[in-house]
Short mmCIF file of C-alpha atoms in Angstrom, two decimals:
data_model
loop_
_atom_site.label_atom_id
_atom_site.label_comp_id
_atom_site.label_asym_id
_atom_site.label_seq_id
_atom_site.Cartn_x
_atom_site.Cartn_y
_atom_site.Cartn_z
CA MET D 6 63.91 6.16 25.45
CA ALA D 7 67.52 6.49 26.38
CA ALA D 8 70.09 4.79 24.14
CA ARG D 9 71.69 2.71 26.83
CA PRO D 10 72.70 -1.02 26.94
CA HIS D 11 69.84 -3.35 27.67
CA GLY D 12 69.72 -5.95 30.32
CA ASP D 13 72.22 -7.21 32.98
CA GLY D 14 74.70 -8.31 30.23
CA GLY D 15 75.48 -4.75 29.25
CA ARG D 16 74.24 -5.30 25.73
CA PHE D 17 74.50 -2.52 23.16
CA HIS D 18 70.94 -2.54 21.89
CA ILE D 19 67.88 -1.02 23.53
CA VAL D 20 64.36 -2.53 24.14
CA SER D 21 62.74 -0.89 21.04
CA PRO D 22 59.12 0.32 21.23
CA VAL D 23 56.15 -1.70 20.07
CA LEU D 24 53.58 0.70 18.87
CA GLU D 25 50.19 0.16 17.12
CA SER D 26 49.91 1.84 13.72
CA LEU D 27 46.54 3.11 12.83
CA ALA D 28 47.55 3.88 9.31
CA LEU D 29 49.13 0.37 8.64
CA SER D 30 46.19 -1.14 10.37
CA ARG D 31 43.81 0.59 7.91
CA ALA D 32 45.95 -0.60 5.07
CA ALA D 33 46.06 -4.19 6.23
CA GLY D 34 42.52 -4.51 7.50
CA THR D 35 43.80 -5.85 10.85
CA LYS D 36 45.68 -4.46 13.87
CA VAL D 37 49.32 -3.74 12.99
CA TYR D 38 52.03 -3.43 15.62
CA MET D 39 55.30 -1.85 14.65
CA LYS D 40 58.50 -3.17 16.22
CA LEU D 41 60.62 -0.01 15.87
CA GLU D 42 64.12 -1.19 15.23
CA ASN D 43 64.86 2.04 13.43
CA VAL D 44 65.41 3.67 16.85
CA GLN D 45 68.28 1.44 17.81
CA PRO D 46 71.62 3.25 18.54
CA THR D 47 72.92 2.48 15.08
CA GLY D 48 69.55 2.94 13.26
CA SER D 49 68.70 -0.75 12.69
CA PHE D 50 68.15 -4.21 14.25
CA LYS D 51 71.82 -5.08 13.29
CA ILE D 52 73.26 -3.98 16.65
CA ARG D 53 71.44 -6.81 18.44
CA GLY D 54 73.29 -9.70 16.90
CA ILE D 55 76.46 -7.97 15.85
CA GLY D 56 76.90 -6.30 19.22
CA TYR D 57 76.46 -9.76 20.86
CA LEU D 58 79.00 -11.36 18.54
CA CYS D 59 81.52 -8.53 19.02
CA GLN D 60 81.26 -8.78 22.83
CA GLU D 61 81.83 -12.57 22.67
CA ALA D 62 84.82 -12.14 20.30
CA ALA D 63 86.38 -9.53 22.62
CA LYS D 64 86.10 -12.00 25.56
CA LYS D 65 88.05 -14.44 23.60
CA GLY D 66 90.94 -11.98 22.81
CA CYS D 67 89.95 -10.28 19.60
CA ARG D 68 92.18 -7.20 18.97
CA HIS D 69 90.61 -5.89 15.71
CA PHE D 70 87.22 -6.34 14.13
CA VAL D 71 86.71 -6.44 10.36
CA CYS D 72 83.29 -6.37 8.75
CA SER D 73 82.05 -6.40 5.16
CA SER D 74 79.03 -4.16 4.90
CA GLY D 75 77.12 -1.79 2.66
CA GLY D 76 76.21 0.11 5.72
CA ASN D 77 74.09 -1.08 8.73
CA ALA D 78 76.20 -4.07 9.74
CA GLY D 79 79.28 -1.97 9.48
CA LEU D 80 77.72 0.71 11.72
CA ALA D 81 76.88 -1.91 14.25
CA THR D 82 80.37 -3.30 14.23
CA ALA D 83 81.96 0.14 14.48
CA TYR D 84 79.64 1.11 17.27
CA ALA D 85 80.35 -2.06 19.26
CA ALA D 86 84.13 -1.74 18.63
CA ARG D 87 83.98 1.84 19.94
CA LYS D 88 82.11 0.71 23.02
CA LEU D 89 84.67 -2.08 23.52
CA GLY D 90 87.71 0.16 22.97
CA LEU D 91 88.89 -1.92 19.99
CA PRO D 92 89.72 -0.92 16.34
CA ALA D 93 87.46 -1.87 13.48
CA THR D 94 87.90 -2.00 9.69
CA VAL D 95 84.83 -1.95 7.63
CA VAL D 96 85.12 -3.08 3.90
CA VAL D 97 82.25 -1.53 1.72
CA PRO D 98 81.42 -2.02 -1.90
CA SER D 99 81.69 0.98 -4.22
CA SER D 100 77.92 1.41 -4.26
CA THR D 101 78.01 2.67 -0.65
CA GLY D 102 77.24 6.33 -0.49
CA PRO D 103 79.64 9.00 0.98
CA ALA D 104 77.23 9.82 3.88
CA MET D 105 77.49 6.18 5.04
CA VAL D 106 81.27 6.18 4.81
CA ARG D 107 81.34 9.33 6.83
CA LYS D 108 79.15 7.77 9.55
CA LEU D 109 81.49 4.80 9.78
CA GLN D 110 84.47 6.96 10.06
CA GLU D 111 82.89 9.18 12.65
CA LEU D 112 82.42 5.99 14.82
CA GLY D 113 86.19 5.45 14.44
CA ALA D 114 86.18 2.75 11.88
CA GLU D 115 88.76 2.56 9.07
CA VAL D 116 86.89 2.20 5.79
CA GLU D 117 88.12 0.27 2.77
CA VAL D 118 86.24 0.30 -0.57
CA CYS D 119 86.50 -2.97 -2.52
CA GLY D 120 84.19 -4.44 -5.32
CA GLN D 121 80.87 -3.27 -6.66
CA VAL D 122 78.64 -5.52 -4.46
CA TRP D 123 78.66 -6.88 -0.96
CA ASP D 124 79.94 -10.32 -1.93
CA GLU D 125 83.14 -8.81 -3.41
CA ALA D 126 83.73 -6.68 -0.34
CA ASN D 127 83.19 -9.76 1.81
CA LYS D 128 86.12 -11.61 0.04
CA ARG D 129 88.45 -8.73 0.92
CA ALA D 130 87.20 -8.70 4.52
CA GLN D 131 88.02 -12.49 4.76
CA GLU D 132 91.53 -11.82 3.52
CA LEU D 133 92.06 -9.14 6.25
CA ALA D 134 90.62 -11.39 8.88
CA GLN D 135 93.68 -13.76 8.45
CA ALA D 136 95.81 -11.36 10.36
CA GLU D 137 96.59 -12.34 13.93
CA GLY D 138 94.12 -11.05 16.46
CA TRP D 139 91.65 -9.89 13.75
CA VAL D 140 88.19 -11.36 13.85
CA SER D 141 85.69 -11.34 10.88
CA ILE D 142 82.23 -10.04 11.87
CA HIS D 143 79.83 -11.44 9.25
CA PRO D 144 76.91 -9.18 8.64
CA PHE D 145 74.33 -11.97 8.90
CA ASP D 146 75.79 -15.58 8.92
CA HIS D 147 76.80 -16.59 12.46
CA PRO D 148 74.96 -18.38 15.23
CA LEU D 149 75.73 -15.72 17.75
CA ILE D 150 74.22 -13.03 15.43
CA TRP D 151 70.98 -15.14 15.20
CA GLN D 152 71.02 -15.53 19.04
CA GLY D 153 71.29 -11.80 19.43
CA HIS D 154 68.55 -11.03 16.95
CA ALA D 155 66.22 -13.54 18.77
CA SER D 156 66.07 -10.88 21.62
CA LEU D 157 63.62 -9.05 19.40
CA VAL D 158 60.98 -11.76 19.78
CA ARG D 159 61.63 -12.07 23.56
CA GLU D 160 60.72 -8.42 23.73
CA LEU D 161 57.59 -8.91 21.71
CA ARG D 162 56.49 -11.71 24.08
CA GLU D 163 56.81 -9.21 27.02
CA SER D 164 55.03 -6.42 25.22
CA LEU D 165 52.06 -8.07 23.56
CA GLU D 166 48.98 -9.39 25.32
CA SER D 167 48.74 -12.36 23.06
CA LYS D 168 50.86 -13.91 20.18
CA PRO D 169 50.45 -12.17 16.80
CA GLY D 170 48.81 -13.75 13.74
CA ALA D 171 51.95 -13.18 11.81
CA VAL D 172 55.37 -11.54 11.81
CA LEU D 173 56.43 -9.58 8.76
CA LEU D 174 60.03 -8.82 8.05
CA SER D 175 62.56 -7.94 5.31
CA VAL D 176 65.24 -10.37 4.16
CA GLY D 177 68.73 -9.56 2.78
CA GLY D 178 71.28 -12.17 3.85
CA GLY D 179 68.73 -13.54 6.28
CA GLY D 180 70.17 -12.84 9.73
CA LEU D 181 67.06 -11.29 10.93
CA LEU D 182 64.92 -14.08 9.70
CA ALA D 183 67.06 -16.75 11.31
CA GLY D 184 66.97 -14.86 14.59
CA VAL D 185 63.18 -14.35 14.61
CA VAL D 186 62.53 -17.95 13.78
CA ALA D 187 64.89 -18.92 16.69
CA GLY D 188 63.05 -16.44 18.96
CA LEU D 189 59.56 -17.67 18.13
CA ARG D 190 60.65 -21.22 19.05
CA GLU D 191 62.22 -19.94 22.24
CA VAL D 192 59.11 -18.13 23.48
CA GLY D 193 56.69 -20.88 22.49
CA TRP D 194 55.34 -19.33 19.37
CA PRO D 195 56.66 -21.65 16.68
CA ASP D 196 53.25 -21.65 14.92
CA VAL D 197 53.27 -18.03 14.27
CA PRO D 198 53.72 -17.52 10.45
CA VAL D 199 56.57 -15.40 9.17
CA VAL D 200 56.23 -13.38 5.93
CA ALA D 201 59.62 -12.55 4.41
CA ALA D 202 59.71 -9.57 2.01
CA GLU D 203 62.35 -8.96 -0.68
CA THR D 204 62.53 -6.76 -3.78
CA TRP D 205 62.97 -8.18 -7.34
CA GLY D 206 66.72 -7.85 -8.05
CA ALA D 207 67.58 -8.72 -4.44
CA HIS D 208 65.44 -11.81 -4.04
CA SER D 209 67.99 -14.46 -3.13
CA LEU D 210 65.82 -16.13 -0.61
CA HIS D 211 62.81 -16.40 -2.98
CA ALA D 212 65.02 -17.83 -5.65
CA ALA D 213 66.46 -20.38 -3.21
CA LEU D 214 63.05 -21.50 -1.98
CA GLU D 215 61.80 -21.93 -5.65
CA ALA D 216 64.93 -23.98 -6.47
CA GLY D 217 64.98 -25.94 -3.24
CA ARG D 218 68.68 -25.05 -2.85
CA LEU D 219 70.95 -22.08 -2.39
CA VAL D 220 70.97 -19.80 -5.43
CA SER D 221 73.30 -16.99 -6.21
CA LEU D 222 71.80 -14.08 -8.06
CA PRO D 223 73.92 -12.91 -11.07
CA ASP D 224 73.79 -9.41 -9.79
CA ILE D 225 71.92 -7.10 -7.37
CA THR D 226 69.72 -4.82 -9.47
CA SER D 227 67.26 -3.57 -6.84
CA VAL D 228 67.47 -0.06 -5.34
CA ALA D 229 67.22 -1.84 -1.96
CA LYS D 230 70.97 -2.23 -1.71
CA CYS D 231 70.83 -3.33 1.93
CA LEU D 232 68.96 -6.42 0.84
CA GLY D 233 71.88 -7.01 -1.61
CA ALA D 234 73.35 -10.36 -0.64
CA LYS D 235 73.45 -12.51 -3.80
CA THR D 236 73.12 -15.61 -1.74
CA VAL D 237 71.37 -16.12 1.66
CA ALA D 238 72.94 -18.03 4.51
CA ALA D 239 72.54 -21.79 4.34
CA ARG D 240 70.92 -21.78 7.83
CA VAL D 241 68.38 -19.18 6.54
CA LEU D 242 67.20 -21.31 3.71
CA GLN D 243 66.90 -24.28 6.17
CA CYS D 244 64.84 -22.09 8.63
CA ALA D 245 62.48 -20.91 5.79
CA GLN D 246 61.95 -24.46 4.57
CA GLU D 247 61.36 -26.00 8.00
CA CYS D 248 59.10 -23.34 9.26
CA GLY D 249 57.13 -22.74 6.03
CA VAL D 250 58.20 -19.06 5.75
CA ILE D 251 56.00 -17.27 3.24
CA SER D 252 58.28 -15.46 0.75
CA GLN D 253 56.92 -12.41 -1.08
CA VAL D 254 58.75 -10.34 -3.54
CA VAL D 255 57.75 -6.73 -4.18
CA GLU D 256 58.57 -4.23 -6.88
CA ASP D 257 61.18 -1.48 -6.15
CA ALA D 258 58.39 1.03 -6.95
CA GLU D 259 56.14 -0.51 -4.23
CA ALA D 260 59.06 -0.32 -1.61
CA VAL D 261 59.78 3.33 -2.44
CA ARG D 262 56.07 4.27 -2.44
CA ALA D 263 55.79 2.55 1.04
CA MET D 264 58.80 4.55 2.24
CA GLU D 265 57.07 7.77 1.25
CA GLN D 266 53.72 6.76 2.76
CA PHE D 267 55.32 5.62 6.01
CA LEU D 268 57.16 8.87 6.31
CA ASP D 269 53.83 10.70 5.88
CA ASP D 270 51.92 8.38 8.20
CA GLU D 271 54.52 7.74 11.06
CA ARG D 272 56.99 10.57 10.47
CA LEU D 273 59.76 8.00 10.20
CA LEU D 274 62.30 7.86 7.24
CA VAL D 275 63.57 4.22 6.51
CA GLU D 276 65.57 2.65 3.74
CA PRO D 277 64.07 0.93 0.65
CA ALA D 278 64.99 -2.41 2.34
CA CYS D 279 62.48 -1.61 5.08
CA GLY D 280 60.08 -0.24 2.52
CA ALA D 281 59.90 -3.88 1.11
CA VAL D 282 58.17 -5.15 4.23
CA LEU D 283 55.95 -2.03 4.56
CA ALA D 284 54.84 -2.60 0.96
CA LEU D 285 53.30 -5.93 2.11
CA LEU D 286 50.77 -3.82 3.93
CA TYR D 287 50.50 -0.71 1.81
CA ALA D 288 50.39 -2.54 -1.52
CA GLY D 289 47.81 -5.13 -0.44
CA HIS D 290 50.05 -8.24 -0.47
CA LEU D 291 48.99 -9.19 3.03
CA ARG D 292 45.32 -9.10 2.18
CA ARG D 293 46.08 -11.19 -0.95
CA LEU D 294 47.80 -13.86 1.09
CA GLN D 295 44.67 -14.03 3.24
CA ARG D 296 42.45 -14.39 0.21
CA GLU D 297 44.71 -17.10 -1.17
CA GLY D 298 44.48 -18.96 2.10
CA ARG D 299 48.22 -18.76 2.82
CA LEU D 300 47.42 -16.70 5.97
CA ALA D 301 44.30 -17.02 8.09
CA ALA D 302 41.38 -14.98 6.83
CA ALA D 303 40.95 -13.35 10.24
CA LEU D 304 44.22 -12.13 11.98
CA ALA D 305 43.94 -10.66 15.40
CA SER D 306 47.08 -8.73 14.80
CA VAL D 307 50.36 -8.76 12.85
CA VAL D 308 53.78 -7.44 13.82
CA VAL D 309 55.89 -5.66 11.21
CA VAL D 310 59.64 -5.43 12.01
CA VAL D 311 60.53 -1.83 10.99
CA CYS D 312 64.23 -2.74 10.46
CA GLY D 313 65.07 0.86 9.78
CA GLY D 314 68.40 1.62 8.26
CA SER D 315 70.86 4.49 8.39
CA GLY D 316 71.71 4.45 4.76
CA VAL D 317 69.06 6.88 3.56
CA GLN D 318 68.68 10.73 3.73
CA ALA D 319 65.51 12.83 2.99
CA ALA D 320 67.05 14.16 -0.27
CA GLU D 321 67.33 10.65 -1.63
CA LEU D 322 63.61 9.89 -1.69
CA PRO D 323 62.80 12.24 -4.59
CA ALA D 324 65.85 10.92 -6.48
CA LEU D 325 64.63 7.30 -5.90
CA LYS D 326 61.21 8.29 -7.21
CA ARG D 327 62.64 9.84 -10.29
CA GLN D 328 64.89 6.85 -10.94
CA LEU D 329 61.78 4.57 -10.87
CA GLY D 330 59.57 6.86 -12.85
CA LEU D 331 57.32 7.66 -9.90
CA ALA D 332 58.00 11.46 -9.78
#
């Protein structure tokens, strides 16, 4: 599929494929469809919402974009800025690898390193955004971002013969979750359950749901750095509470094993953040939810959003396994 803008609005994302996975279906005990967001031009779903936000900001006179990101949101911002002919500055935490910094620079972005985690980089981005003509592009907390991400569900509605029994996705700051919930309402599927996966050490949504309020994690200790927002967006918690989102936290080791198995099964390399949602299937969490009655015992099908991610290279998988004692 050619990486060209989608739709009459000249959007920067593509209509990503929806494919049945026999391997994931065996693991889950039900038909599993993959929504392959890893094939988006920037390697993740982020270009949907961030591309839309950047376009709208440009229409209103933005002269310079600034984004705080450990990777994928920054790539989406840099890509959109390049398409729009505008400069972009991406503030990244020190945990960001050199390969990601290089990708951002190759897209024409100026990269500034600040802080150890995303929250610290975000404070610096907010300072820069005070300059005249500069616009802050938040990685996940903006209504236009959620509106852009909702396009994913509209595509599912057009691709599937019937609505799925559940939608499975990963949660970091929660932009994807907010967009999917909005999209399900838009297409008339508000009753479709959503299962939100996080890893321990990046489980800010799970902690917030348990507390009944927003919670800030003391630190991000998971290897899934792209899930590393210490606090989810307020709207995301509201969505999760209103819609009865099922929160599931997996171990880092489960996420990394799922990455490796998915690479073998589907020949696709994804980040640990995406491994978290795949672990729901490979590690048996979906079947457990069915046994516990939290999901229907018989599911005609489920959709797993393969959110992808460009912040991983093949050489990193053995290193992650060694780090977690899996090698």
